[in-house]
C-alpha positions in Angstrom: -13.6 15.8 31.2 -11.4 17.4 28.6 -7.8 16.6 28.3 -5.5 19.4 29.2 -4.1 20.7 26.1 -0.9 21.9 27.9 1.6 19.3 28.8 3.7 19.2 32.1 6.5 21.1 30.5 4.2 24.0 29.6 4.3 23.2 25.8 1.1 22.4 23.9 0.4 18.7 23.2 1.1 17.7 19.6 0.2 15.1 17.1 3.1 13.1 15.7 3.7 15.3 12.6 3.6 18.5 14.6 5.9 17.1 17.3 8.4 16.1 14.6 8.3 19.6 13.2 8.8 21.2 16.7 11.9 19.1 17.3 13.2 20.2 13.7 12.7 23.9 14.8 14.5 23.4 18.1 17.4 21.9 16.2 17.7 24.6 13.5 20.5 26.5 15.1 22.8 23.4 15.0 21.6 22.3 11.6 22.2 25.5 9.9 25.9 25.1 10.5 25.6 22.1 8.2 23.9 23.9 5.3 20.4 24.2 3.9 20.5 20.7 2.4 20.9 19.2 5.7 17.8 20.9 7.2 15.9 20.2 3.9 16.7 16.4 4.1 15.9 16.2 7.8 12.5 18.0 7.4 11.7 15.8 4.4 12.5 12.6 6.3 10.6 13.7 9.4 7.6 14.3 7.2 8.1 10.9 5.5 8.2 9.2 8.8 5.0 10.9 10.0 3.1 9.9 6.9 4.3 6.4 6.8 2.9 5.8 10.2 -0.3 7.6 9.6 -2.3 4.7 8.2 -4.2 3.9 11.3 -6.4 6.9 11.0 -7.7 5.3 7.8 -8.0 1.7 9.0 -9.9 2.8 12.2 -12.4 5.0 10.3 -15.9 3.5 10.1 -17.0 5.8 7.1 -15.9 3.7 4.2 -17.0 6.2 1.6 -15.1 9.0 3.3 -12.0 6.8 3.3 -12.5 5.9 -0.4 -12.9 9.6 -1.3 -9.8 10.6 0.7 -7.4 7.8 -0.1 -6.5 8.9 -3.8 -5.2 12.2 -2.5 -3.3 10.5 0.2 -1.7 8.0 -2.2 -0.7 10.8 -4.5 0.8 12.6 -1.6 2.9 9.7 -0.7 4.0 9.3 -4.3 5.0 13.0 -4.4 7.1 12.6 -1.2 8.7 9.4 -2.6 9.8 11.5 -5.5 12.0 13.3 -3.3 12.9 10.2 -0.9 12.8 7.3 -3.2 14.4 4.9 -0.7 12.3 5.6 2.3 11.2 2.1 3.3 8.3 3.2 5.5 6.9 5.3 2.7 7.4 2.5 0.2 5.5 0.1 2.5 2.6 2.5 3.1 2.3 3.2 -0.6 2.3 -0.5 -1.6 -0.2 -1.4 1.0 -2.4 1.7 0.3 -2.5 1.0 -3.4 -3.2 -2.6 -2.8 -6.2 -2.0 -0.5 -7.6 0.8 -2.5 -7.6 -1.2 -5.7 -9.4 -4.1 -4.1 -11.9 -2.3 -2.0 -12.7 0.7 -4.3 -11.9 -0.6 -7.8 -12.0 -4.3 -8.2 -15.1 -5.1 -5.9 -17.2 -2.4 -7.4 -16.4 -3.7 -10.8 -18.0 -7.0 -10.0 -21.2 -5.1 -9.2 -20.9 -3.0 -12.3 -20.8 -6.2 -14.3 -24.4 -6.8 -13.7 -25.4 -3.7 -15.8 -22.4 -2.9 -17.9 -19.8 -5.6 -18.8 -17.5 -3.4 -20.8 -17.2 -0.8 -18.1 -16.6 -3.5 -15.5 -13.7 -5.0 -17.6 -12.2 -1.6 -17.9 -12.4 -1.0 -14.2 -10.8 -4.4 -13.5 -8.0 -3.4 -15.9 -7.5 -0.3 -13.9 -7.5 -2.4 -10.7 -4.8 -4.6 -12.3 -2.6 -1.6 -13.1 -3.0 -0.3 -9.4 -1.9 -3.7 -8.1 1.1 -3.6 -10.4 2.1 -0.1 -9.2 1.8 -1.4 -5.7 4.0 -4.3 -6.5 6.7 -1.9 -8.0 6.9 0.0 -4.7 7.0 -3.2 -2.7 9.8 -4.6 -4.7 11.7 -1.3 -4.5 11.4 -1.4 -0.8 12.9 -4.8 -0.7 15.7 -3.6 -3.2 16.7 -0.8 -0.9 17.6 -3.3 1.9 18.6 -6.1 -0.4 20.2 -4.7 -3.6 19.6 -7.1 -6.6 16.7 -8.7 -4.8 14.3 -8.4 -7.9 16.9 -10.1 -10.2 17.4 -12.8 -7.7 13.8 -13.3 -7.1 13.4 -14.1 -10.7 16.4 -16.4 -10.9 16.0 -18.3 -7.6 12.8 -17.2 -5.8 13.0 -19.5 -2.7 16.7 -18.5 -2.1 16.0 -14.9 -2.6 13.2 -14.7 0.0 15.2 -17.0 2.4 18.0 -14.2 2.6 15.4 -11.7 3.8 14.7 -11.0 7.5 11.8 -10.4 10.0 11.9 -6.6 9.1 11.2 -7.5 5.5 7.9 -9.3 6.3 5.5 -6.5 5.8 7.0 -5.6 2.4 7.1 -9.2 1.4 3.4 -9.6 2.4 2.0 -6.6 0.4 4.3 -7.2 -2.6 3.1 -10.7 -2.8 -0.6 -9.8 -2.3 -0.5 -7.1 -4.9 1.3 -9.4 -7.4 -1.2 -12.2 -6.8 -4.1 -10.0 -7.2 -2.7 -8.6 -10.5 -2.3 -12.0 -11.7 -5.9 -12.9 -10.8 -7.1 -10.2 -13.1 -4.5 -10.8 -15.9 -4.6 -14.5 -16.5 -4.5 -13.8 -20.2 -1.0 -12.3 -19.8 1.5 -15.1 -19.8 4.4 -13.0 -18.6 2.3 -11.7 -15.6 1.2 -15.3 -14.8 4.8 -16.5 -14.9 5.3 -14.6 -11.7 3.4 -17.1 -9.6 6.6 -18.7 -8.6 7.9 -15.5 -7.1 4.6 -15.0 -5.3 4.7 -18.4 -3.9 8.1 -18.1 -2.7 7.0 -15.1 -0.6 4.8 -17.6 1.2 1.5 -15.6 1.2 -0.7 -18.0 -0.4 -0.6 -21.0 -2.8 -1.8 -19.7 -6.2 -4.7 -22.2 -6.2 -6.2 -20.3 -3.3 -6.3 -16.8 -4.8 -9.6 -17.1 -6.9 -11.2 -18.9 -3.9 -10.6 -15.9 -1.5 -11.5 -13.3 -4.0 -14.6 -15.1 -4.7 -15.6 -15.3 -1.1 -14.8 -11.5 -0.7 -16.9 -10.7 -3.9 -19.8 -12.7 -2.6 -19.7 -11.0 0.6 -19.6 -7.5 -0.9 -22.6 -8.5 -3.1 -24.6 -9.6 0.0 -23.7 -6.5 2.0 -24.9 -4.2 -0.7 -28.2 -6.0 -1.1 -27.6 -7.0 -4.7 -28.5 -10.4 -6.1 -26.1 -12.7 -8.0 
């Protein structure tokens, strides 16, 4: 049986983004009194909220190639919106997690397979993955800075104390920031400045640094087995 597209109040059923826009239109007469800037900011924030909550569509899709092809456009869309709303924590979290997952699944893991045929190209691709991880780390740190001004400086000076001052709402940002940072370190072990960040990563309590390479090796091995390649 098809679901009735008309709700009980006679209005069409809407997805989250359209529902946000509908509420915005209904409020326009009141908002116009406050000036165009108010309307523009509300519309931008409504769109940001909708996009920040839209990651489940990617996570639940079983076509990994489709997701891989679509993700770069989605990430650039998030970055474009962040240029207008740079302190939106939901967008910062979505962008940090999105870049981390894309870098791992679609850049780093394929580089391990590529190494079997082209070592130089594989190293170049791993360097790209490292840069994407660092971009994700930047968004995560900024999201933490929004709620805790000066967090990055305190994290460098006293990592454990800085993390202890965060709360439950910060856990997702702490997690994706630490994962991205740890992944970048795993691909940049020849960079002393980058490796020096292990203390900050450990303070965020994601993984002890000795486990990073172990887990990445397990994931790499599984990927190679699933693609039918030999070691």
